[in-house]
Amino acid sequence: MLEEAERWLATRSWSVTDRPLHRILAAKQRTGQSVSVVLPALNEEETVGDIVAVIRHDLMRQVPLVDEIVVVDSGSTDRTAAVAAAAGARVVHRDTILPRIPAVPGKGEVLWRSLLVTGGDVVCFVDADLRDFSSDFVTGIVGPLLTDPDVHLVKAMYDRPLAGAAGQGGRVTELMARPLLNMHWPQLAGFVQPLGGEYAARRTLLEQLPFPVGYGVELGMLVDALHLVGLDALAQVDVGVRKHRHQDGQALGRMSAAIYRTAQLRLARGHLIRPSLTQFERGEDGFEPRTYSVDTEERPPMVEIAEYADRRVA
């Protein structure tokens, strides 16, 4: 590992127990920073309500750490919105945010638009498919931002069991993202879960970053943040174990293609020759090709959006 990455790993990797809740709360009160939690959601009625309920109970009712919970629904066809609202979240539909720019499918699209409907100085993203959720996921990644002014982005790290086997989750991380980072951005080689969906950042950083609209958003954000604020402004916190719904191999292939494309643009801003991915499924007459488009769009930094600038002035 690069010497700089080794040093970072020793000085910017923490455990959730390193910052007791009373210390985090004292820092929040002293600095006057506000905290928004955002859950991007698509057909997550089974899990989104429990996540919202835990955050509201532990971090809003018992202690005043979180100022708002916003679930951004990206077109659910189940009861995701109703369940989230009943649990106490403010629910906003993706298509109602910045309607002059037609929305496209993708997680990054939802995260980008969430900046327009939240007000926190610190924005914390949490995936809506987590099971056995603990509020440590929030306190762990928000804590360094509230207690250390030099930290600008914090990613959660955790074990990701697969089918009961420890350490087998995160297949796209191990097969795509980690090799890319080690070879092309070795400063970032110390991140345990570079593609994890649980991370928090200062609004002042997020509003300056472009957002890949799809699955490339996490890798793109890490790389762009490295260039914008430097390695020592990034950190990670161990929050234990992450349990969630796993996707099949073909879905992971499409995710990998989007991540590779995100890396490709950041390496050379070069021309993407073929922005599509063909996979195969066995049908009645043998293997049949299925071709999917690869996300080729990125949203500009939010500070370049007139509606965002107008909101800040108001």
PDB file of C-alpha atoms in Angstrom:
ATOM      1  CA  MET A   1       0.000   0.000   0.000  1.00  0.00           C
ATOM      2  CA  LEU A   2       1.120   3.555  -0.727  1.00  0.00           C
ATOM      3  CA  GLU A   3       2.850   5.086   2.315  1.00  0.00           C
ATOM      4  CA  GLU A   4       0.378   7.979   2.325  1.00  0.00           C
ATOM      5  CA  ALA A   5      -2.538   5.552   2.319  1.00  0.00           C
ATOM      6  CA  GLU A   6      -1.010   3.580   5.195  1.00  0.00           C
ATOM      7  CA  ARG A   7      -0.622   6.753   7.227  1.00  0.00           C
ATOM      8  CA  TRP A   8      -4.218   7.733   6.449  1.00  0.00           C
ATOM      9  CA  LEU A   9      -5.461   4.291   7.451  1.00  0.00           C
ATOM     10  CA  ALA A  10      -3.781   4.687  10.840  1.00  0.00           C
ATOM     11  CA  THR A  11      -4.976   8.241  11.497  1.00  0.00           C
ATOM     12  CA  ARG A  12      -8.360   8.545   9.754  1.00  0.00           C
ATOM     13  CA  SER A  13      -9.965   5.167  10.507  1.00  0.00           C
ATOM     14  CA  TRP A  14     -12.002   5.041  13.687  1.00  0.00           C
ATOM     15  CA  SER A  15     -14.578   2.978  15.555  1.00  0.00           C
ATOM     16  CA  VAL A  16     -18.036   4.180  16.505  1.00  0.00           C
ATOM     17  CA  THR A  17     -16.945   3.797  20.132  1.00  0.00           C
ATOM     18  CA  ASP A  18     -14.177   6.388  19.717  1.00  0.00           C
ATOM     19  CA  ARG A  19     -16.674   9.232  19.959  1.00  0.00           C
ATOM     20  CA  PRO A  20     -19.264   8.781  22.711  1.00  0.00           C
ATOM     21  CA  LEU A  21     -22.667  10.246  21.980  1.00  0.00           C
ATOM     22  CA  HIS A  22     -22.369  12.891  24.696  1.00  0.00           C
ATOM     23  CA  ARG A  23     -19.202  14.207  23.047  1.00  0.00           C
ATOM     24  CA  ILE A  24     -20.893  14.387  19.642  1.00  0.00           C
ATOM     25  CA  LEU A  25     -23.913  16.185  21.099  1.00  0.00           C
ATOM     26  CA  ALA A  26     -21.698  18.682  22.915  1.00  0.00           C
ATOM     27  CA  ALA A  27     -19.860  19.433  19.662  1.00  0.00           C
ATOM     28  CA  LYS A  28     -23.143  19.892  17.803  1.00  0.00           C
ATOM     29  CA  GLN A  29     -24.398  22.324  20.419  1.00  0.00           C
ATOM     30  CA  ARG A  30     -21.101  24.204  20.505  1.00  0.00           C
ATOM     31  CA  THR A  31     -20.799  24.594  16.730  1.00  0.00           C
ATOM     32  CA  GLY A  32     -24.498  25.025  15.942  1.00  0.00           C
ATOM     33  CA  GLN A  33     -24.357  22.598  13.011  1.00  0.00           C
ATOM     34  CA  SER A  34     -27.551  20.914  11.834  1.00  0.00           C
ATOM     35  CA  VAL A  35     -27.841  17.310  10.601  1.00  0.00           C
ATOM     36  CA  SER A  36     -30.061  15.921   7.840  1.00  0.00           C
ATOM     37  CA  VAL A  37     -30.502  12.196   7.221  1.00  0.00           C
ATOM     38  CA  VAL A  38     -31.518  11.182   3.691  1.00  0.00           C
ATOM     39  CA  LEU A  39     -32.822   7.755   2.684  1.00  0.00           C
ATOM     40  CA  PRO A  40     -33.012   7.174  -1.081  1.00  0.00           C
ATOM     41  CA  ALA A  41     -35.776   4.601  -1.544  1.00  0.00           C
ATOM     42  CA  LEU A  42     -37.254   2.459  -4.295  1.00  0.00           C
ATOM     43  CA  ASN A  43     -39.705  -0.262  -3.237  1.00  0.00           C
ATOM     44  CA  GLU A  44     -38.345  -0.659   0.284  1.00  0.00           C
ATOM     45  CA  GLU A  45     -41.595  -0.962   2.262  1.00  0.00           C
ATOM     46  CA  GLU A  46     -40.227  -3.905   4.265  1.00  0.00           C
ATOM     47  CA  THR A  47     -37.292  -2.016   5.770  1.00  0.00           C
ATOM     48  CA  VAL A  48     -37.620   1.756   5.397  1.00  0.00           C
ATOM     49  CA  GLY A  49     -40.082   2.175   8.267  1.00  0.00           C
ATOM     50  CA  ASP A  50     -37.872   0.415  10.805  1.00  0.00           C
ATOM     51  CA  ILE A  51     -34.855   2.521   9.823  1.00  0.00           C
ATOM     52  CA  VAL A  52     -36.794   5.768  10.162  1.00  0.00           C
ATOM     53  CA  ALA A  53     -38.301   4.669  13.484  1.00  0.00           C
ATOM     54  CA  VAL A  54     -34.904   3.810  14.989  1.00  0.00           C
ATOM     55  CA  ILE A  55     -33.375   7.144  13.952  1.00  0.00           C
ATOM     56  CA  ARG A  56     -36.357   9.115  15.262  1.00  0.00           C
ATOM     57  CA  HIS A  57     -36.383   7.257  18.589  1.00  0.00           C
ATOM     58  CA  ASP A  58     -32.645   7.201  19.261  1.00  0.00           C
ATOM     59  CA  LEU A  59     -31.422  10.414  17.663  1.00  0.00           C
ATOM     60  CA  MET A  60     -34.392  12.800  17.716  1.00  0.00           C
ATOM     61  CA  ARG A  61     -36.508  11.881  20.748  1.00  0.00           C
ATOM     62  CA  GLN A  62     -33.922  10.538  23.168  1.00  0.00           C
ATOM     63  CA  VAL A  63     -31.193  12.958  22.090  1.00  0.00           C
ATOM     64  CA  PRO A  64     -31.319  15.943  19.679  1.00  0.00           C
ATOM     65  CA  LEU A  65     -28.676  14.845  17.179  1.00  0.00           C
ATOM     66  CA  VAL A  66     -30.673  14.591  13.930  1.00  0.00           C
ATOM     67  CA  ASP A  67     -32.700  17.608  12.817  1.00  0.00           C
ATOM     68  CA  GLU A  68     -34.611  16.032   9.923  1.00  0.00           C
ATOM     69  CA  ILE A  69     -35.177  12.690   8.207  1.00  0.00           C
ATOM     70  CA  VAL A  70     -36.086  12.865   4.530  1.00  0.00           C
ATOM     71  CA  VAL A  71     -37.011   9.834   2.438  1.00  0.00           C
ATOM     72  CA  VAL A  72     -36.694  10.580  -1.279  1.00  0.00           C
ATOM     73  CA  ASP A  73     -38.915   8.130  -3.144  1.00  0.00           C
ATOM     74  CA  SER A  74     -37.667   7.472  -6.653  1.00  0.00           C
ATOM     75  CA  GLY A  75     -40.849   5.949  -8.040  1.00  0.00           C
ATOM     76  CA  SER A  76     -41.853   3.117  -5.724  1.00  0.00           C
ATOM     77  CA  THR A  77     -44.810   0.984  -6.729  1.00  0.00           C
ATOM     78  CA  ASP A  78     -45.284  -0.456  -3.233  1.00  0.00           C
ATOM     79  CA  ARG A  79     -46.104   1.259   0.087  1.00  0.00           C
ATOM     80  CA  THR A  80     -42.630   2.714   0.649  1.00  0.00           C
ATOM     81  CA  ALA A  81     -43.859   6.323   0.850  1.00  0.00           C
ATOM     82  CA  ALA A  82     -46.771   5.526   3.178  1.00  0.00           C
ATOM     83  CA  VAL A  83     -44.657   3.374   5.495  1.00  0.00           C
ATOM     84  CA  ALA A  84     -41.887   5.991   5.690  1.00  0.00           C
ATOM     85  CA  ALA A  85     -44.352   8.781   6.421  1.00  0.00           C
ATOM     86  CA  ALA A  86     -46.117   6.727   9.099  1.00  0.00           C
ATOM     87  CA  ALA A  87     -42.747   6.136  10.779  1.00  0.00           C
ATOM     88  CA  GLY A  88     -42.147   9.874  10.941  1.00  0.00           C
ATOM     89  CA  ALA A  89     -40.073  10.785   7.908  1.00  0.00           C
ATOM     90  CA  ARG A  90     -40.765  13.636   5.536  1.00  0.00           C
ATOM     91  CA  VAL A  91     -41.322  11.944   2.190  1.00  0.00           C
ATOM     92  CA  VAL A  92     -40.518  13.746  -1.056  1.00  0.00           C
ATOM     93  CA  HIS A  93     -40.948  12.249  -4.494  1.00  0.00           C
ATOM     94  CA  ARG A  94     -37.915  12.568  -6.736  1.00  0.00           C
ATOM     95  CA  ASP A  95     -39.922  14.008  -9.645  1.00  0.00           C
ATOM     96  CA  THR A  96     -41.224  16.942  -7.578  1.00  0.00           C
ATOM     97  CA  ILE A  97     -37.694  18.198  -6.908  1.00  0.00           C
ATOM     98  CA  LEU A  98     -36.329  20.550  -9.561  1.00  0.00           C
ATOM     99  CA  PRO A  99     -39.067  19.615 -12.069  1.00  0.00           C
ATOM    100  CA  ARG A 100     -37.581  21.727 -14.892  1.00  0.00           C
ATOM    101  CA  ILE A 101     -34.855  19.065 -15.209  1.00  0.00           C
ATOM    102  CA  PRO A 102     -36.540  15.737 -16.055  1.00  0.00           C
ATOM    103  CA  ALA A 103     -35.440  13.041 -13.638  1.00  0.00           C
ATOM    104  CA  VAL A 104     -33.665   9.908 -14.785  1.00  0.00           C
ATOM    105  CA  PRO A 105     -33.530   6.561 -12.958  1.00  0.00           C
ATOM    106  CA  GLY A 106     -30.633   6.043 -10.609  1.00  0.00           C
ATOM    107  CA  LYS A 107     -29.480   6.361  -7.028  1.00  0.00           C
ATOM    108  CA  GLY A 108     -27.103   9.231  -7.741  1.00  0.00           C
ATOM    109  CA  GLU A 109     -29.958  11.231  -9.231  1.00  0.00           C
ATOM    110  CA  VAL A 110     -31.900  10.924  -5.976  1.00  0.00           C
ATOM    111  CA  LEU A 111     -28.939  11.879  -3.803  1.00  0.00           C
ATOM    112  CA  TRP A 112     -28.203  14.922  -5.948  1.00  0.00           C
ATOM    113  CA  ARG A 113     -31.786  16.168  -5.792  1.00  0.00           C
ATOM    114  CA  SER A 114     -31.941  15.600  -2.038  1.00  0.00           C
ATOM    115  CA  LEU A 115     -29.634  18.584  -1.526  1.00  0.00           C
ATOM    116  CA  LEU A 116     -32.482  20.836  -2.652  1.00  0.00           C
ATOM    117  CA  VAL A 117     -34.974  19.511  -0.076  1.00  0.00           C
ATOM    118  CA  THR A 118     -32.735  19.280   2.984  1.00  0.00           C
ATOM    119  CA  GLY A 119     -31.224  21.993   5.107  1.00  0.00           C
ATOM    120  CA  GLY A 120     -28.557  20.327   7.226  1.00  0.00           C
ATOM    121  CA  ASP A 121     -24.992  21.558   7.372  1.00  0.00           C
ATOM    122  CA  VAL A 122     -24.106  17.867   7.535  1.00  0.00           C
ATOM    123  CA  VAL A 123     -25.953  15.482   5.212  1.00  0.00           C
ATOM    124  CA  CYS A 124     -26.000  11.790   6.087  1.00  0.00           C
ATOM    125  CA  PHE A 125     -27.021   9.210   3.472  1.00  0.00           C
ATOM    126  CA  VAL A 126     -28.406   5.830   4.562  1.00  0.00           C
ATOM    127  CA  ASP A 127     -29.616   3.091   2.205  1.00  0.00           C
ATOM    128  CA  ALA A 128     -33.239   2.126   2.774  1.00  0.00           C
ATOM    129  CA  ASP A 129     -32.802  -1.668   2.479  1.00  0.00           C
ATOM    130  CA  LEU A 130     -30.845  -2.247   5.696  1.00  0.00           C
ATOM    131  CA  ARG A 131     -32.050  -4.901   8.144  1.00  0.00           C
ATOM    132  CA  ASP A 132     -31.455  -4.972  11.912  1.00  0.00           C
ATOM    133  CA  PHE A 133     -30.571  -1.293  11.638  1.00  0.00           C
ATOM    134  CA  SER A 134     -28.653   0.440  14.427  1.00  0.00           C
ATOM    135  CA  SER A 135     -28.446   4.185  14.961  1.00  0.00           C
ATOM    136  CA  ASP A 136     -24.673   3.644  15.294  1.00  0.00           C
ATOM    137  CA  PHE A 137     -24.627   3.899  11.497  1.00  0.00           C
ATOM    138  CA  VAL A 138     -25.607   7.554  11.842  1.00  0.00           C
ATOM    139  CA  THR A 139     -23.695   8.553  14.958  1.00  0.00           C
ATOM    140  CA  GLY A 140     -20.575   6.808  13.686  1.00  0.00           C
ATOM    141  CA  ILE A 141     -20.305   8.754  10.444  1.00  0.00           C
ATOM    142  CA  VAL A 142     -21.716  12.058  11.687  1.00  0.00           C
ATOM    143  CA  GLY A 143     -19.489  12.169  14.771  1.00  0.00           C
ATOM    144  CA  PRO A 144     -16.180  13.052  13.092  1.00  0.00           C
ATOM    145  CA  LEU A 145     -17.818  15.829  11.073  1.00  0.00           C
ATOM    146  CA  LEU A 146     -19.249  17.464  14.191  1.00  0.00           C
ATOM    147  CA  THR A 147     -16.118  17.080  16.323  1.00  0.00           C
ATOM    148  CA  ASP A 148     -13.323  17.684  13.791  1.00  0.00           C
ATOM    149  CA  PRO A 149     -13.510  20.707  11.456  1.00  0.00           C
ATOM    150  CA  ASP A 150     -10.805  19.234   9.213  1.00  0.00           C
ATOM    151  CA  VAL A 151     -12.960  16.238   8.223  1.00  0.00           C
ATOM    152  CA  HIS A 152     -15.323  16.749   5.287  1.00  0.00           C
ATOM    153  CA  LEU A 153     -16.558  13.275   4.288  1.00  0.00           C
ATOM    154  CA  VAL A 154     -16.913  10.085   6.344  1.00  0.00           C
ATOM    155  CA  LYS A 155     -17.769   6.610   5.052  1.00  0.00           C
ATOM    156  CA  ALA A 156     -19.052   3.766   7.181  1.00  0.00           C
ATOM    157  CA  MET A 157     -17.110   0.508   7.150  1.00  0.00           C
ATOM    158  CA  TYR A 158     -18.551  -2.816   8.269  1.00  0.00           C
ATOM    159  CA  ASP A 159     -18.727  -6.549   7.734  1.00  0.00           C
ATOM    160  CA  ARG A 160     -21.094  -7.594   4.929  1.00  0.00           C
ATOM    161  CA  PRO A 161     -22.206 -11.221   5.416  1.00  0.00           C
ATOM    162  CA  LEU A 162     -23.576 -13.089   2.396  1.00  0.00           C
ATOM    163  CA  ALA A 163     -25.821 -16.142   2.900  1.00  0.00           C
ATOM    164  CA  GLY A 164     -24.566 -16.429   6.458  1.00  0.00           C
ATOM    165  CA  ALA A 165     -20.872 -16.289   5.522  1.00  0.00           C
ATOM    166  CA  ALA A 166     -18.906 -13.427   7.031  1.00  0.00           C
ATOM    167  CA  GLY A 167     -16.944 -11.147   4.729  1.00  0.00           C
ATOM    168  CA  GLN A 168     -18.517 -12.395   1.496  1.00  0.00           C
ATOM    169  CA  GLY A 169     -20.639  -9.342   0.727  1.00  0.00           C
ATOM    170  CA  GLY A 170     -19.452  -6.432  -1.385  1.00  0.00           C
ATOM    171  CA  ARG A 171     -18.707  -8.443  -4.503  1.00  0.00           C
ATOM    172  CA  VAL A 172     -18.628  -5.408  -6.794  1.00  0.00           C
ATOM    173  CA  THR A 173     -16.291  -3.713  -4.343  1.00  0.00           C
ATOM    174  CA  GLU A 174     -13.795  -6.571  -4.445  1.00  0.00           C
ATOM    175  CA  LEU A 175     -14.009  -7.333  -8.164  1.00  0.00           C
ATOM    176  CA  MET A 176     -14.338  -3.826  -9.602  1.00  0.00           C
ATOM    177  CA  ALA A 177     -14.004  -0.855  -7.267  1.00  0.00           C
ATOM    178  CA  ARG A 178     -11.054  -1.960  -5.152  1.00  0.00           C
ATOM    179  CA  PRO A 179      -8.842  -2.873  -8.130  1.00  0.00           C
ATOM    180  CA  LEU A 180      -9.710   0.430  -9.819  1.00  0.00           C
ATOM    181  CA  LEU A 181      -8.871   2.481  -6.738  1.00  0.00           C
ATOM    182  CA  ASN A 182      -5.649   0.613  -5.985  1.00  0.00           C
ATOM    183  CA  MET A 183      -4.374   0.971  -9.540  1.00  0.00           C
ATOM    184  CA  HIS A 184      -5.518   4.482 -10.393  1.00  0.00           C
ATOM    185  CA  TRP A 185      -6.130   6.299  -7.075  1.00  0.00           C
ATOM    186  CA  PRO A 186      -3.878   4.453  -4.607  1.00  0.00           C
ATOM    187  CA  GLN A 187      -4.384   7.184  -2.013  1.00  0.00           C
ATOM    188  CA  LEU A 188      -7.917   5.805  -1.602  1.00  0.00           C
ATOM    189  CA  ALA A 189      -6.814   2.179  -1.187  1.00  0.00           C
ATOM    190  CA  GLY A 190      -7.444   2.320   2.559  1.00  0.00           C
ATOM    191  CA  PHE A 191     -11.227   2.580   2.267  1.00  0.00           C
ATOM    192  CA  VAL A 192     -12.779  -0.682   3.452  1.00  0.00           C
ATOM    193  CA  GLN A 193     -16.188  -0.041   1.889  1.00  0.00           C
ATOM    194  CA  PRO A 194     -15.684   2.506  -0.906  1.00  0.00           C
ATOM    195  CA  LEU A 195     -19.085   1.691  -2.454  1.00  0.00           C
ATOM    196  CA  GLY A 196     -21.022   1.586   0.814  1.00  0.00           C
ATOM    197  CA  GLY A 197     -24.247   3.594   0.844  1.00  0.00           C
ATOM    198  CA  GLU A 198     -23.811   4.950   4.357  1.00  0.00           C
ATOM    199  CA  TYR A 199     -21.729   8.105   4.459  1.00  0.00           C
ATOM    200  CA  ALA A 200     -21.972  11.687   5.642  1.00  0.00           C
ATOM    201  CA  ALA A 201     -20.438  14.890   4.357  1.00  0.00           C
ATOM    202  CA  ARG A 202     -20.507  18.615   4.807  1.00  0.00           C
ATOM    203  CA  ARG A 203     -22.999  20.351   2.543  1.00  0.00           C
ATOM    204  CA  THR A 204     -20.226  22.728   1.511  1.00  0.00           C
ATOM    205  CA  LEU A 205     -18.466  19.748  -0.076  1.00  0.00           C
ATOM    206  CA  LEU A 206     -21.480  17.960  -1.538  1.00  0.00           C
ATOM    207  CA  GLU A 207     -22.748  21.051  -3.323  1.00  0.00           C
ATOM    208  CA  GLN A 208     -19.449  21.358  -5.209  1.00  0.00           C
ATOM    209  CA  LEU A 209     -19.374  17.756  -6.478  1.00  0.00           C
ATOM    210  CA  PRO A 210     -20.807  16.389  -9.724  1.00  0.00           C
ATOM    211  CA  PHE A 211     -23.121  13.414  -9.144  1.00  0.00           C
ATOM    212  CA  PRO A 212     -23.128  10.416 -11.490  1.00  0.00           C
ATOM    213  CA  VAL A 213     -26.817   9.615 -11.787  1.00  0.00           C
ATOM    214  CA  GLY A 214     -26.492   5.860 -11.208  1.00  0.00           C
ATOM    215  CA  TYR A 215     -24.418   3.333  -9.295  1.00  0.00           C
ATOM    216  CA  GLY A 216     -21.176   5.167  -9.985  1.00  0.00           C
ATOM    217  CA  VAL A 217     -22.063   7.907  -7.509  1.00  0.00           C
ATOM    218  CA  GLU A 218     -20.097   6.498  -4.556  1.00  0.00           C
ATOM    219  CA  LEU A 219     -16.854   5.938  -6.441  1.00  0.00           C
ATOM    220  CA  GLY A 220     -17.186   9.248  -8.265  1.00  0.00           C
ATOM    221  CA  MET A 221     -17.779  11.104  -5.019  1.00  0.00           C
ATOM    222  CA  LEU A 222     -14.704   9.604  -3.360  1.00  0.00           C
ATOM    223  CA  VAL A 223     -12.421  10.405  -6.281  1.00  0.00           C
ATOM    224  CA  ASP A 224     -13.763  13.923  -6.727  1.00  0.00           C
ATOM    225  CA  ALA A 225     -13.620  14.662  -2.995  1.00  0.00           C
ATOM    226  CA  LEU A 226      -9.996  13.508  -2.923  1.00  0.00           C
ATOM    227  CA  HIS A 227      -9.100  16.052  -5.586  1.00  0.00           C
ATOM    228  CA  LEU A 228     -11.219  18.821  -4.057  1.00  0.00           C
ATOM    229  CA  VAL A 229     -10.377  18.633  -0.343  1.00  0.00           C
ATOM    230  CA  GLY A 230      -7.488  16.150  -0.074  1.00  0.00           C
ATOM    231  CA  LEU A 231      -7.035  12.757   1.551  1.00  0.00           C
ATOM    232  CA  ASP A 232      -6.858  13.956   5.153  1.00  0.00           C
ATOM    233  CA  ALA A 233     -10.313  15.506   4.847  1.00  0.00           C
ATOM    234  CA  LEU A 234     -11.729  11.999   4.263  1.00  0.00           C
ATOM    235  CA  ALA A 235     -12.283   9.365   6.947  1.00  0.00           C
ATOM    236  CA  GLN A 236     -14.030   6.082   7.749  1.00  0.00           C
ATOM    237  CA  VAL A 237     -15.690   4.654  10.852  1.00  0.00           C
ATOM    238  CA  ASP A 238     -16.318   1.012  11.808  1.00  0.00           C
ATOM    239  CA  VAL A 239     -20.008   0.596  12.676  1.00  0.00           C
ATOM    240  CA  GLY A 240     -20.171  -3.191  12.930  1.00  0.00           C
ATOM    241  CA  VAL A 241     -22.248  -5.344  10.579  1.00  0.00           C
ATOM    242  CA  ARG A 242     -24.403  -4.353   7.623  1.00  0.00           C
ATOM    243  CA  LYS A 243     -27.279  -6.631   6.614  1.00  0.00           C
ATOM    244  CA  HIS A 244     -29.260  -5.862   3.489  1.00  0.00           C
ATOM    245  CA  ARG A 245     -30.860  -7.332   0.404  1.00  0.00           C
ATOM    246  CA  HIS A 246     -28.310  -8.773  -2.042  1.00  0.00           C
ATOM    247  CA  GLN A 247     -28.688  -8.485  -5.797  1.00  0.00           C
ATOM    248  CA  ASP A 248     -28.176 -11.229  -8.364  1.00  0.00           C
ATOM    249  CA  GLY A 249     -25.066 -11.597 -10.499  1.00  0.00           C
ATOM    250  CA  GLN A 250     -26.461  -9.860 -13.570  1.00  0.00           C
ATOM    251  CA  ALA A 251     -27.544  -6.827 -11.570  1.00  0.00           C
ATOM    252  CA  LEU A 252     -24.030  -6.697 -10.140  1.00  0.00           C
ATOM    253  CA  GLY A 253     -22.657  -6.797 -13.678  1.00  0.00           C
ATOM    254  CA  ARG A 254     -24.683  -3.734 -14.612  1.00  0.00           C
ATOM    255  CA  MET A 255     -23.537  -2.001 -11.454  1.00  0.00           C
ATOM    256  CA  SER A 256     -19.925  -2.800 -12.297  1.00  0.00           C
ATOM    257  CA  ALA A 257     -20.288  -1.359 -15.791  1.00  0.00           C
ATOM    258  CA  ALA A 258     -21.606   1.922 -14.378  1.00  0.00           C
ATOM    259  CA  ILE A 259     -18.750   2.094 -11.876  1.00  0.00           C
ATOM    260  CA  TYR A 260     -16.160   1.390 -14.550  1.00  0.00           C
ATOM    261  CA  ARG A 261     -17.634   4.105 -16.730  1.00  0.00           C
ATOM    262  CA  THR A 262     -17.456   6.577 -13.822  1.00  0.00           C
ATOM    263  CA  ALA A 263     -13.800   5.724 -13.319  1.00  0.00           C
ATOM    264  CA  GLN A 264     -13.092   5.971 -17.045  1.00  0.00           C
ATOM    265  CA  LEU A 265     -14.428   9.523 -17.244  1.00  0.00           C
ATOM    266  CA  ARG A 266     -12.347  10.571 -14.264  1.00  0.00           C
ATOM    267  CA  LEU A 267      -9.219   9.020 -15.679  1.00  0.00           C
ATOM    268  CA  ALA A 268      -9.283  10.728 -19.031  1.00  0.00           C
ATOM    269  CA  ARG A 269     -12.668  12.321 -19.634  1.00  0.00           C
ATOM    270  CA  GLY A 270     -12.399  10.206 -22.738  1.00  0.00           C
ATOM    271  CA  HIS A 271     -14.967   9.066 -25.250  1.00  0.00           C
ATOM    272  CA  LEU A 272     -17.056   6.105 -24.129  1.00  0.00           C
ATOM    273  CA  ILE A 273     -17.058   3.887 -27.199  1.00  0.00           C
ATOM    274  CA  ARG A 274     -19.987   1.664 -26.347  1.00  0.00           C
ATOM    275  CA  PRO A 275     -22.149   2.808 -23.397  1.00  0.00           C
ATOM    276  CA  SER A 276     -24.000  -0.492 -23.107  1.00  0.00           C
ATOM    277  CA  LEU A 277     -23.571  -3.926 -21.566  1.00  0.00           C
ATOM    278  CA  THR A 278     -24.794  -7.212 -23.038  1.00  0.00           C
ATOM    279  CA  GLN A 279     -25.536 -10.091 -20.675  1.00  0.00           C
ATOM    280  CA  PHE A 280     -26.975 -13.532 -21.343  1.00  0.00           C
ATOM    281  CA  GLU A 281     -29.918 -15.470 -19.962  1.00  0.00           C
ATOM    282  CA  ARG A 282     -30.881 -19.020 -20.860  1.00  0.00           C
ATOM    283  CA  GLY A 283     -34.217 -19.180 -22.653  1.00  0.00           C
ATOM    284  CA  GLU A 284     -36.196 -21.877 -24.421  1.00  0.00           C
ATOM    285  CA  ASP A 285     -33.886 -21.728 -27.442  1.00  0.00           C
ATOM    286  CA  GLY A 286     -30.589 -21.424 -25.601  1.00  0.00           C
ATOM    287  CA  PHE A 287     -28.768 -18.348 -24.356  1.00  0.00           C
ATOM    288  CA  GLU A 288     -30.462 -15.078 -25.229  1.00  0.00           C
ATOM    289  CA  PRO A 289     -28.699 -11.700 -25.165  1.00  0.00           C
ATOM    290  CA  ARG A 290     -30.030  -8.867 -23.030  1.00  0.00           C
ATOM    291  CA  THR A 291     -28.478  -5.460 -23.611  1.00  0.00           C
ATOM    292  CA  TYR A 292     -28.665  -2.681 -21.030  1.00  0.00           C
ATOM    293  CA  SER A 293     -27.579   0.914 -21.340  1.00  0.00           C
ATOM    294  CA  VAL A 294     -24.822   2.104 -19.005  1.00  0.00           C
ATOM    295  CA  ASP A 295     -25.418   5.363 -17.168  1.00  0.00           C
ATOM    296  CA  THR A 296     -23.704   8.068 -19.192  1.00  0.00           C
ATOM    297  CA  GLU A 297     -25.016  11.171 -17.473  1.00  0.00           C
ATOM    298  CA  GLU A 298     -23.768  13.189 -14.540  1.00  0.00           C
ATOM    299  CA  ARG A 299     -25.466  16.047 -12.742  1.00  0.00           C
ATOM    300  CA  PRO A 300     -23.421  19.238 -12.288  1.00  0.00           C
ATOM    301  CA  PRO A 301     -22.387  20.542  -8.883  1.00  0.00           C
ATOM    302  CA  MET A 302     -25.480  21.809  -7.089  1.00  0.00           C
ATOM    303  CA  VAL A 303     -23.951  25.272  -6.658  1.00  0.00           C
ATOM    304  CA  GLU A 304     -24.376  25.697 -10.420  1.00  0.00           C
ATOM    305  CA  ILE A 305     -28.163  25.214 -10.210  1.00  0.00           C
ATOM    306  CA  ALA A 306     -30.076  28.505 -10.087  1.00  0.00           C
ATOM    307  CA  GLU A 307     -32.845  27.174  -7.843  1.00  0.00           C
ATOM    308  CA  TYR A 308     -30.280  26.075  -5.268  1.00  0.00           C
ATOM    309  CA  ALA A 309     -28.574  29.455  -5.312  1.00  0.00           C
ATOM    310  CA  ASP A 310     -31.947  31.190  -4.944  1.00  0.00           C
ATOM    311  CA  ARG A 311     -32.818  29.012  -1.949  1.00  0.00           C
ATOM    312  CA  ARG A 312     -29.558  29.880  -0.211  1.00  0.00           C
ATOM    313  CA  VAL A 313     -30.153  33.588  -0.713  1.00  0.00           C
ATOM    314  CA  ALA A 314     -33.690  33.318   0.635  1.00  0.00           C
TER     315      ALA A 314
END
